[in-house]
CSV table of C-alpha atoms in Angstrom, one decimal:
chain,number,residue,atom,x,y,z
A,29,UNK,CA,29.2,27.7,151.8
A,30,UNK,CA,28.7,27.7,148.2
A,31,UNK,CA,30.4,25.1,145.6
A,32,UNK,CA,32.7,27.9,144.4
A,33,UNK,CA,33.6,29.2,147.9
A,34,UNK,CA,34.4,25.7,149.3
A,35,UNK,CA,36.4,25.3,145.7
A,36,UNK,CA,38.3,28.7,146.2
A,37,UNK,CA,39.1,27.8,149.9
A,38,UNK,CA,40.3,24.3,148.7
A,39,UNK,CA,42.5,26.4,145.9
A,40,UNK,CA,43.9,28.6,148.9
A,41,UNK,CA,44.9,25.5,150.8
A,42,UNK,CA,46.4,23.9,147.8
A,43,UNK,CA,48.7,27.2,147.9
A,44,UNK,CA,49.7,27.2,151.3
A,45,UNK,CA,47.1,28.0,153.4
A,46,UNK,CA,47.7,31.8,153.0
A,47,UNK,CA,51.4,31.3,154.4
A,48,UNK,CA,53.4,34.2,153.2
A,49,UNK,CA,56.1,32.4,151.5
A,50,UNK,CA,58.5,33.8,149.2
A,51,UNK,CA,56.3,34.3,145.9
A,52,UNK,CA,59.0,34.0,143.7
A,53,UNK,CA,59.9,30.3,145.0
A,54,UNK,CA,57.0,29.0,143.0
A,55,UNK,CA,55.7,28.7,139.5
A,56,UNK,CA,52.2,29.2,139.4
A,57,UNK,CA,49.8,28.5,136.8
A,58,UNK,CA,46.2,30.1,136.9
A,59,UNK,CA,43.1,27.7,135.9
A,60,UNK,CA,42.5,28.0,132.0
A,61,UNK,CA,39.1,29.9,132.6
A,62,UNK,CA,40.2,32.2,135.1
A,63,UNK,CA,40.5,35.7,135.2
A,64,UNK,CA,44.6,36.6,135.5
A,65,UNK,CA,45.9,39.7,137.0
A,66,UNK,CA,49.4,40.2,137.0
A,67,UNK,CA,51.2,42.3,139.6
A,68,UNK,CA,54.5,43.6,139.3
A,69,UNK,CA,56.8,44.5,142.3
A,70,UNK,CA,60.2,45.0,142.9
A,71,UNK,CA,63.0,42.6,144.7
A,72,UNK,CA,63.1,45.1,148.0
A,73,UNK,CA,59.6,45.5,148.8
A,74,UNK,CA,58.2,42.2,150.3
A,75,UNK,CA,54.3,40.8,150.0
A,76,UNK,CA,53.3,42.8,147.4
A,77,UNK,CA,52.5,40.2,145.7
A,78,UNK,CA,50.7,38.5,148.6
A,79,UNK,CA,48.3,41.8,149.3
A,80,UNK,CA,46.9,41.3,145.7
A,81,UNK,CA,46.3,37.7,146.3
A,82,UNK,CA,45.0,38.2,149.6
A,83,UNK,CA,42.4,40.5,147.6
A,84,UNK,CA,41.7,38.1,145.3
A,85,UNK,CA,41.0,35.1,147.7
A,86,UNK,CA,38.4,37.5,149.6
A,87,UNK,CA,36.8,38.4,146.1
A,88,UNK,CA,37.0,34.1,145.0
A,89,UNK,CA,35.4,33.3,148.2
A,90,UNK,CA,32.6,36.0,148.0
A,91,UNK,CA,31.8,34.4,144.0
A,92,UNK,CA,34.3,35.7,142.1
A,93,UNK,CA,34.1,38.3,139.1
A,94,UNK,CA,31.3,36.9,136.7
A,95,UNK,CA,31.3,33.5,138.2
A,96,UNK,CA,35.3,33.5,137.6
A,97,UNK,CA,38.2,32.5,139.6
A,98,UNK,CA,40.4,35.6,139.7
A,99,UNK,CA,44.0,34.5,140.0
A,100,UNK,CA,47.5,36.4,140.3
A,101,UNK,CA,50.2,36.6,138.4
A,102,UNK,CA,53.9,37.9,140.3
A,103,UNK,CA,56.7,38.8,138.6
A,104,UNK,CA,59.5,40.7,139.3
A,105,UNK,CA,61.4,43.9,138.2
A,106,UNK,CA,64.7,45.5,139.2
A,107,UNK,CA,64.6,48.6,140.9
A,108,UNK,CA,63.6,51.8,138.5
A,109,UNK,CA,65.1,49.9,135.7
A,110,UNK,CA,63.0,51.5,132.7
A,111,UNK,CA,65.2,49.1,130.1
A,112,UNK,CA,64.3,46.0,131.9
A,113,UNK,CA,60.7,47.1,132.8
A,114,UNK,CA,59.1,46.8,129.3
A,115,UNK,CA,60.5,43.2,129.1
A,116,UNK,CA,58.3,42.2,132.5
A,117,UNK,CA,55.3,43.3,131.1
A,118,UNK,CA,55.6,42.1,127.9
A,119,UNK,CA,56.4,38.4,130.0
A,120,UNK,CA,53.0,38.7,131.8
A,121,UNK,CA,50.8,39.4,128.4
A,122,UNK,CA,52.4,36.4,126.9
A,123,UNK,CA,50.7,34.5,130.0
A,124,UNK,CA,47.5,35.8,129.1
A,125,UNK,CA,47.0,38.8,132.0
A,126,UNK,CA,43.9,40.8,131.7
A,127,UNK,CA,45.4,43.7,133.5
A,128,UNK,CA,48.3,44.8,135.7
A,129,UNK,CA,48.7,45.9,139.0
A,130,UNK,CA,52.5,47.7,138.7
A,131,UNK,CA,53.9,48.3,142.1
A,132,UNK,CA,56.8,50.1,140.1
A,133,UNK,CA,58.5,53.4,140.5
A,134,UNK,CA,57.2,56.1,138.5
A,135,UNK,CA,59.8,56.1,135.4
A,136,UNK,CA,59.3,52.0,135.2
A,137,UNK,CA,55.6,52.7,134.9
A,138,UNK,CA,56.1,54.9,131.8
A,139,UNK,CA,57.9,52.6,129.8
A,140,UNK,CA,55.5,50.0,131.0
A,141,UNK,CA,52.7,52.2,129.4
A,142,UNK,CA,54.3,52.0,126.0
A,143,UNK,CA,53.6,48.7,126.0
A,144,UNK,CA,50.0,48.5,127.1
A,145,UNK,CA,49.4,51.4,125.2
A,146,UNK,CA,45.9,51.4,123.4
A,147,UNK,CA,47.7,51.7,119.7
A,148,UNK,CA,49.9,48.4,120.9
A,149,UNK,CA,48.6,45.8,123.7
A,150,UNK,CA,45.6,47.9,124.8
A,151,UNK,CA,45.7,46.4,128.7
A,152,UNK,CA,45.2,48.8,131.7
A,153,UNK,CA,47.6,49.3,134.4
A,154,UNK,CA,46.7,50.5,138.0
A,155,UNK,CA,50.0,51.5,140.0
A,156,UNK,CA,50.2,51.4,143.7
A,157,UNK,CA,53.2,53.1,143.9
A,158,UNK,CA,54.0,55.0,140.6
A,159,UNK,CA,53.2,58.8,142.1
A,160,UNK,CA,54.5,61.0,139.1
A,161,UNK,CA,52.7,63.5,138.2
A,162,UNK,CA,54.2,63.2,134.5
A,163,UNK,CA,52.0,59.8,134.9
A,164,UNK,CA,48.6,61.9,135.0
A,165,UNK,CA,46.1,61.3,132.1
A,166,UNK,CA,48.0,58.5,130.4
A,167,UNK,CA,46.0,56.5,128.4
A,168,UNK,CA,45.3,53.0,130.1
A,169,UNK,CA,46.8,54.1,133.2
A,170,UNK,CA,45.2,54.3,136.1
A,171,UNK,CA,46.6,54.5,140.1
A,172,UNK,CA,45.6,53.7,143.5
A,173,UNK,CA,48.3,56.5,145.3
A,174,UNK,CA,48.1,59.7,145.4
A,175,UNK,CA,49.7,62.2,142.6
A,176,UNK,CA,53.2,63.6,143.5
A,177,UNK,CA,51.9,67.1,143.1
A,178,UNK,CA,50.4,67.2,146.9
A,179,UNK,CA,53.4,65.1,148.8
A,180,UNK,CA,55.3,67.8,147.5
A,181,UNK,CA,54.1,70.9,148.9
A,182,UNK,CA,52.4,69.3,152.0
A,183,UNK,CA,56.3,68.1,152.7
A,184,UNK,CA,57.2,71.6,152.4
A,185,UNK,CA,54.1,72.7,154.8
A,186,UNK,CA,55.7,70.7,157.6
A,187,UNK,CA,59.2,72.2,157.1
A,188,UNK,CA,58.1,75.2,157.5
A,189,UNK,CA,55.7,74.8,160.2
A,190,UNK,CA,58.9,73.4,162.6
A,191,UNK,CA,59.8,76.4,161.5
A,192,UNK,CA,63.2,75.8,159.3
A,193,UNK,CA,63.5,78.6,157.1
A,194,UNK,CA,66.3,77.4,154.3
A,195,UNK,CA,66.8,74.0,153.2
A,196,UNK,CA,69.1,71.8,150.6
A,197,UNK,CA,67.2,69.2,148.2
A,198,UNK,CA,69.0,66.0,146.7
A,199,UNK,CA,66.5,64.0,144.3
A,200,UNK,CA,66.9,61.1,141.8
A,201,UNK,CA,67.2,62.7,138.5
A,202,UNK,CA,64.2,61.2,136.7
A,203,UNK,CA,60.5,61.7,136.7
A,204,UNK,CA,59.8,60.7,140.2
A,205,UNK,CA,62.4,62.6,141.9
A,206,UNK,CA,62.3,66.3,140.1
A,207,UNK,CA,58.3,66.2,140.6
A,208,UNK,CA,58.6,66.1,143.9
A,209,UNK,CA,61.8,68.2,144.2
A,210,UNK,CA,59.7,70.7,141.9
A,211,UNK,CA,56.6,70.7,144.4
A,212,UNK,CA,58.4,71.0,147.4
A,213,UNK,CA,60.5,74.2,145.8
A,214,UNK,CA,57.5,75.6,144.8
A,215,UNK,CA,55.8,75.6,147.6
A,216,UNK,CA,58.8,76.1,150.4
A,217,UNK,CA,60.0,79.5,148.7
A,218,UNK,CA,56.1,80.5,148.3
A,219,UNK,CA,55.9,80.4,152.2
A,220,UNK,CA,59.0,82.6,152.9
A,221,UNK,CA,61.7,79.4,152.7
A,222,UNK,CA,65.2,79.1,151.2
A,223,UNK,CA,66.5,76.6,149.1
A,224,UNK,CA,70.3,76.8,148.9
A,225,UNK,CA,71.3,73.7,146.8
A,226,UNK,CA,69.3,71.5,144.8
A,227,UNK,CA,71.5,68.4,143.8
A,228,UNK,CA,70.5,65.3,141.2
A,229,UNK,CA,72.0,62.2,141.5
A,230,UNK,CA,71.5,58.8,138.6
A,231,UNK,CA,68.3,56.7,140.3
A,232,UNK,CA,70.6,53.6,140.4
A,233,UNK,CA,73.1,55.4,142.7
A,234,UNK,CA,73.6,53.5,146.1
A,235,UNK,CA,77.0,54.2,147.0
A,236,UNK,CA,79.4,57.3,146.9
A,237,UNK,CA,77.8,60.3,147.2
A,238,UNK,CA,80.7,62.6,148.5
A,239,UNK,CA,80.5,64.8,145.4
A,240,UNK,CA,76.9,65.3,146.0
A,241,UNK,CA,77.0,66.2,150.0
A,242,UNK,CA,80.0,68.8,148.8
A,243,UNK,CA,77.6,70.5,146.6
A,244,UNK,CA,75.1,70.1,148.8
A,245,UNK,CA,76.3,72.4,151.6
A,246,UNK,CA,78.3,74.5,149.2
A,247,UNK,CA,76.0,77.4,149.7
A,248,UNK,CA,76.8,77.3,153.6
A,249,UNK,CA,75.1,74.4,156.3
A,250,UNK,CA,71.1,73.8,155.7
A,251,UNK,CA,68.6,73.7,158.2
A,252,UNK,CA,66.9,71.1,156.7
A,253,UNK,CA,68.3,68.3,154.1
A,254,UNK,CA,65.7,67.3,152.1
A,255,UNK,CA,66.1,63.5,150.3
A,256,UNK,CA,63.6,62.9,147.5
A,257,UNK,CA,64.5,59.3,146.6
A,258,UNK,CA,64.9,55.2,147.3
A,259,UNK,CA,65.8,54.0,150.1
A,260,UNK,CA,69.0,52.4,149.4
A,261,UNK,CA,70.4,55.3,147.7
A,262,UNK,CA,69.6,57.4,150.3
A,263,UNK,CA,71.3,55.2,153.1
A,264,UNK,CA,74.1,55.2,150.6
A,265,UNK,CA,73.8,59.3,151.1
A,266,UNK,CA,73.4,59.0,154.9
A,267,UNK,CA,77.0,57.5,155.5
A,268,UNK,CA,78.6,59.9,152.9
A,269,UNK,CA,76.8,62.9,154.4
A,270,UNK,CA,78.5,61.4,158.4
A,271,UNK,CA,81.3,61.1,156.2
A,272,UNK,CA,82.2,64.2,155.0
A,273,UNK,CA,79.6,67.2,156.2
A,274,UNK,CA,79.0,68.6,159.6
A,275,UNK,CA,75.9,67.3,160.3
A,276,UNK,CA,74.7,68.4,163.7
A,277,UNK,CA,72.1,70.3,164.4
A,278,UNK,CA,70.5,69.6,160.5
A,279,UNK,CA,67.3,67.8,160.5
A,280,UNK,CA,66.3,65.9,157.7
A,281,UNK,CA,63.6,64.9,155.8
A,282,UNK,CA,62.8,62.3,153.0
A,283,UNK,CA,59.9,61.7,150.3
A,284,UNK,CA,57.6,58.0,151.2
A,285,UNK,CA,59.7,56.1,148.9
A,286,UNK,CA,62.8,56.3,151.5
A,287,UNK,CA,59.8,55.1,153.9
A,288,UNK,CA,61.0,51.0,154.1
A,289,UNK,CA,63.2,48.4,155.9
A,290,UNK,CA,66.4,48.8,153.2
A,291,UNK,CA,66.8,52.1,154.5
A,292,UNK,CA,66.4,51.5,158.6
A,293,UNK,CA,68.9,48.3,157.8
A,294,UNK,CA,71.6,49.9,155.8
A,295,UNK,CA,71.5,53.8,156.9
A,296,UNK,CA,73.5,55.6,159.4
A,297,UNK,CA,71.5,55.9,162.8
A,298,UNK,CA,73.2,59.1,163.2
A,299,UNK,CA,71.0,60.9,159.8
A,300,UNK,CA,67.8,58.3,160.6
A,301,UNK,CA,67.3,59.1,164.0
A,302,UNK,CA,64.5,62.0,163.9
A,303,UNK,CA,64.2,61.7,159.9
A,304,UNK,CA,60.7,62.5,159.0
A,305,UNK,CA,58.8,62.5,155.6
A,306,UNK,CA,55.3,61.5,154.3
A,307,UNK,CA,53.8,58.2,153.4
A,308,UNK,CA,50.1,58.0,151.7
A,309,UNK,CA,48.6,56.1,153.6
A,310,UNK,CA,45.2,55.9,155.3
A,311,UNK,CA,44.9,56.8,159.0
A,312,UNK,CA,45.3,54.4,161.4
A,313,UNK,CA,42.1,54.6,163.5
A,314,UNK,CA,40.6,54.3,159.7
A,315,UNK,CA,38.0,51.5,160.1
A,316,UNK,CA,39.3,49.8,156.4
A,317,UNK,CA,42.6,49.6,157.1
A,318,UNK,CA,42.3,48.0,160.6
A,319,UNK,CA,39.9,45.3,158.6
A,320,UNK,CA,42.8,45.0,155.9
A,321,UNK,CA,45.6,44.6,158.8
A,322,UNK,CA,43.1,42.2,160.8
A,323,UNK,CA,42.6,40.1,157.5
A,324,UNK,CA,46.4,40.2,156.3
A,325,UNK,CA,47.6,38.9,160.0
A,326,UNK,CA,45.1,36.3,159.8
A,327,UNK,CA,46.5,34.8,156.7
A,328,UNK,CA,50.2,35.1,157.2
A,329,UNK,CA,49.8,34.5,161.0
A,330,UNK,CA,53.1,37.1,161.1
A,331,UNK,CA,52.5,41.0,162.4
A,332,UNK,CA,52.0,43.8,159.9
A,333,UNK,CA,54.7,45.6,159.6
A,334,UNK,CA,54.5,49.1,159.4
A,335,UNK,CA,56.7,49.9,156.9
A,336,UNK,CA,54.7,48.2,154.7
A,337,UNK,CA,51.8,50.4,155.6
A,338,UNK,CA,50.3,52.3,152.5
A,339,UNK,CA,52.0,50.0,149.6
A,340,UNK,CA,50.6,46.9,150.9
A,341,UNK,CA,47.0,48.1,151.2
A,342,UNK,CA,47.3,50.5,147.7
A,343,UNK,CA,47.8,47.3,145.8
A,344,UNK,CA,45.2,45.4,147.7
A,345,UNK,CA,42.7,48.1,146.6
A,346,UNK,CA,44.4,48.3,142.8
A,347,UNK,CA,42.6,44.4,142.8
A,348,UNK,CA,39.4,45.1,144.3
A,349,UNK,CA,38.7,48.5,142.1
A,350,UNK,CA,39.7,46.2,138.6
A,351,UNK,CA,37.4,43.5,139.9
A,352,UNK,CA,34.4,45.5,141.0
A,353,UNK,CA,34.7,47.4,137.4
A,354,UNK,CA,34.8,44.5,135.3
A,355,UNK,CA,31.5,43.2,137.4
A,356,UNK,CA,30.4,46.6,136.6
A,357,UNK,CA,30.7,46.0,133.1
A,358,UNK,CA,30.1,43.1,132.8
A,359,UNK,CA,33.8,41.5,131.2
A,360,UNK,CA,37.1,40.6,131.8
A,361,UNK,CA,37.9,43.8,129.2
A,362,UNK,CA,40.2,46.6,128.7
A,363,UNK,CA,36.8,48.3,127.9
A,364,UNK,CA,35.1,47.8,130.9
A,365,UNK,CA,37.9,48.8,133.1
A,366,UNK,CA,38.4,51.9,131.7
A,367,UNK,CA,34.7,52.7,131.8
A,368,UNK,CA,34.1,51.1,135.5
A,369,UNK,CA,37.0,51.8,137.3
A,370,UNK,CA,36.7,55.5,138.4
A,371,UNK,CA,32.9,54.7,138.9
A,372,UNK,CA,33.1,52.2,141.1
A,373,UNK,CA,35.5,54.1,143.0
A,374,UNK,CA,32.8,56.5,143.8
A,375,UNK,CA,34.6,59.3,142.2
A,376,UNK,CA,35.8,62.7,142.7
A,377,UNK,CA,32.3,63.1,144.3
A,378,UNK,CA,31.8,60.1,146.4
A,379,UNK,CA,28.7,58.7,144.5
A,380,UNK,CA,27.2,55.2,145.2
A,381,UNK,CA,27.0,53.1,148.0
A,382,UNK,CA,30.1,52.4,150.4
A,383,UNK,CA,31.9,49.1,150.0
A,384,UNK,CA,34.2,48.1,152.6
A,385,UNK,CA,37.6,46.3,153.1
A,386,UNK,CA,36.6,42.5,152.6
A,387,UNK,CA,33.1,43.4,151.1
A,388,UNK,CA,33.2,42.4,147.7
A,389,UNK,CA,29.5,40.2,148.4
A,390,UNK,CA,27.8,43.0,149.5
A,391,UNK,CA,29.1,45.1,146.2
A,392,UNK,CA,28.0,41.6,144.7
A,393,UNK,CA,24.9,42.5,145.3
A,394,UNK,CA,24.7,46.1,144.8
A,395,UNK,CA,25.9,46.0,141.4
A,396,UNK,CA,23.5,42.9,140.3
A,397,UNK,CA,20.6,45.0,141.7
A,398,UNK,CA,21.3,48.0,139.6
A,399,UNK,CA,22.9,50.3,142.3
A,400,UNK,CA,26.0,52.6,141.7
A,401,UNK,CA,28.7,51.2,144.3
A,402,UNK,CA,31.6,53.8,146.2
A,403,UNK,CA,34.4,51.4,147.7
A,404,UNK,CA,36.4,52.5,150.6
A,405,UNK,CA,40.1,51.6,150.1
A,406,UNK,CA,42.3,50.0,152.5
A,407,UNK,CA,44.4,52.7,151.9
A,408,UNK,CA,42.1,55.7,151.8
A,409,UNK,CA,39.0,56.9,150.4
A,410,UNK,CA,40.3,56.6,147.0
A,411,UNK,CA,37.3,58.3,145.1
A,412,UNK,CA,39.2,58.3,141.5
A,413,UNK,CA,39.2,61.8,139.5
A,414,UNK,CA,38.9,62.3,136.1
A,415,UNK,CA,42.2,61.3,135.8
A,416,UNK,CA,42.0,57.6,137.6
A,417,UNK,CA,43.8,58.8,140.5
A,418,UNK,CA,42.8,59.7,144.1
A,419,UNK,CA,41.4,63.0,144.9
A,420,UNK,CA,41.1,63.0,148.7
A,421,UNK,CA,42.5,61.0,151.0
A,422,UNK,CA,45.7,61.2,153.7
A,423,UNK,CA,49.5,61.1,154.5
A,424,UNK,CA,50.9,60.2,157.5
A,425,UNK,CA,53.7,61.7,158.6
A,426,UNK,CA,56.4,59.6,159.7
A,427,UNK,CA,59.5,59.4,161.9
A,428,UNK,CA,62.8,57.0,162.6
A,429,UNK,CA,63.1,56.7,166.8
A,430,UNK,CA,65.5,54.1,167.9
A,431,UNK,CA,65.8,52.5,164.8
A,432,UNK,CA,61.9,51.8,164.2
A,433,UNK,CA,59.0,54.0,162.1
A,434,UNK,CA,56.5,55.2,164.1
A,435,UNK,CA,53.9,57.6,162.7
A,436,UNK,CA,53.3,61.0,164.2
A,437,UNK,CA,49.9,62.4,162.6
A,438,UNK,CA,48.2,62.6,159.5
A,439,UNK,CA,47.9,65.1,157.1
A,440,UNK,CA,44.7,65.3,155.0
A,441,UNK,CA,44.0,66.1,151.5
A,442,UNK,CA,42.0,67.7,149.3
């Protein structure tokens, strides 16, 4: 082993040993000449945090980026609170961050983008989680899931393949959840469905939603009750909707951000039992992500949950695509992510060499020698477009049994 892997496995020992402990019961302070990524995630998700550091001990151990420790960064948001978001951002630039991997909702990551914006602190974000299609073409911005403008209508596909023909929607009112509310409209009434209520509700909304399940079956009983949201809010939803509708014989269906233990701990088994919806996620024969799970159960010595599936492995990837472009180009820059990042993602076309899960000395290699480099995500294909966001790749489709997610199929895209 080299001097700077047996230094990077002594680092990882001096952290834990790769235990998954609670990452914000630490201060940590990176090494003054290391390369700092900092990751943002929210208090419900868990190990977000840990999947970028997991990425960057594989990269440390393999050499690093340009001979550099990479080291993370964790801080925390509240959930979808774009007044509190800018604030977190702002915290991890005055601790020097090169870039930021925000595992946000989609209206956080706007107002995070103000302040990374190339007329102000000129850093990239890649977002894991941040699916808005509002999002797309933002300067700086950059994402590792896919844009809200296919779960949408591929949602809407499977509705109408069971073969319900009308269907109620009830979507957080901001960015996130009237893009996807939007798509799946679109696309259900363009296949011969119904929508008989369409219903907004605040995004911090967790608790009494009677006025919203009134208006919700005002136009008569749906087949098909449609929640585009979080998933505390919409177990909020679930015990009104027991409440105060007649619920039997509805089926219903939610977007992947419902997909998550807060809403299997706090919903009403009644609505969760045979819920379905759509994670993006790669599938799970995918070679990648069984090296990913493999690699994150070694390190935590705990199971991999599948309800972290998809938001674990995105940010994972986020770390690997910044540090294979700034090898690529040859700094820890703003400039030579945005130049590298869709290109070492192979692009829209697949160009380069494949780079696997855990393979960041072979890219190493590749990129020393001259030769263009395609990674192969934990999550998916990725292959970047124009826009810095994936243009093929896969959802699964989902579905609550006995209290548990298990995953039914996958749906493919382009």
């Amino acid at each position: 082993m080299s001097t700077f892997g047996r230094a990077a496995l002594l680092a990882l020992v001096l952290l834990g040993g790769g235990a998954c402990e609670p990452l914000d019961a630490r201060e940590y302070t990176p090494a003054g000449d290391s390369i700092t990524l900092g990751v943002i995630e929210t208090r419900i998700p868990r190990n977000t945090g840990f999947a970028a550091r997991l990425a960057a001990r594989e990269i440390n151990l393999a050499g690093g980026v340009l001979g550099r420790r990479v080291e993370v960064i964790v801080a925390q948001d509240r959930l979808c609170d774009e007044n509190h978001a800018p604030g977190v951002v702002r915290g991890l630039l005055e601790r020097g961050v090169v870039a930021i991997v925000a595992a946000t909702c989609s209206a956080a990551a706007r107002a995070d983008l103000e302040v990374v914006a190339p007329e102000a602190a000129n850093v990239v974000i890649v977002s894991p989680t941040s699916s808005s299609s509002t999002l797309t073409g933002l300067p700086n911005f950059y994402r590792t899931i896919a844009n809200d403008e296919r779960q949408g209508p591929l949602l809407a596909e499977e509705v109408r393949r069971q073969g319900l023909d009308s269907a109620a929607i009830v979507h957080v009112d901001d960015i996130y959840g009237t893009g996807l509310a939007d798509g799946f409209e679109q696309r259900f009434t363009a296949l011969g469905g119904r929508i008989i209520a369409r219903v907004a509700h605040p995004t911090g909304k967790t608790t009494g939603f009677t006025d919203e399940v009134q208006r919700l079956y005002a136009a008569g009983k749906p087949q098909a009750i449609v929640i585009m949201g979080f998933s505390v809010g919409a177990a909020g939803l679930s015990r009104d909707l027991v409440a105060s509708a007649d619920i039997s014989g509805v089926r219903f269906f939610a977007s992947e951000a419902v997909f998550g233990p807060g809403f299997l701990t706090s919903a009403d088994a009644t609505v969760a039992q045979g819920m379905q919806g759509l994670v993006p996620t790669a599938a799970l024969d995918d070679p990648n992500r069984q090296r990913f799970v493999e690699a994150y159960e070694a390190a935590t010595g705990e199971s991999f949950a599948i309800e972290d599936s998809g938001r674990l492995q995105r940010t994972y990837d986020a770390v690997y695509l910044m540090a294979l472009a700034m090898v690529k180009g040859g700094g820890a820059t703003t400039e030579a992510l945005r130049d590298n990042l869709i290109a070492v993602s192979g692009t829209k076309d697949a160009v380069g060499i494949p780079v696997n899960v855990g393979g960041f000395a072979a890219a190493l290699e590749l990129l020393s020698a001259g030769q263009e480099v395609n990674y192969e995500g934990a999550s998916g294909p990725l292959d970047l477009d124009e826009n810095g966001e994936p243009f093929r790749g896969t959802y699964l489709l989902w579905r609550i049994d006995g209290g548990q997610f298990v995953f039914d199929r996958a749906l493919r895209f382009p």
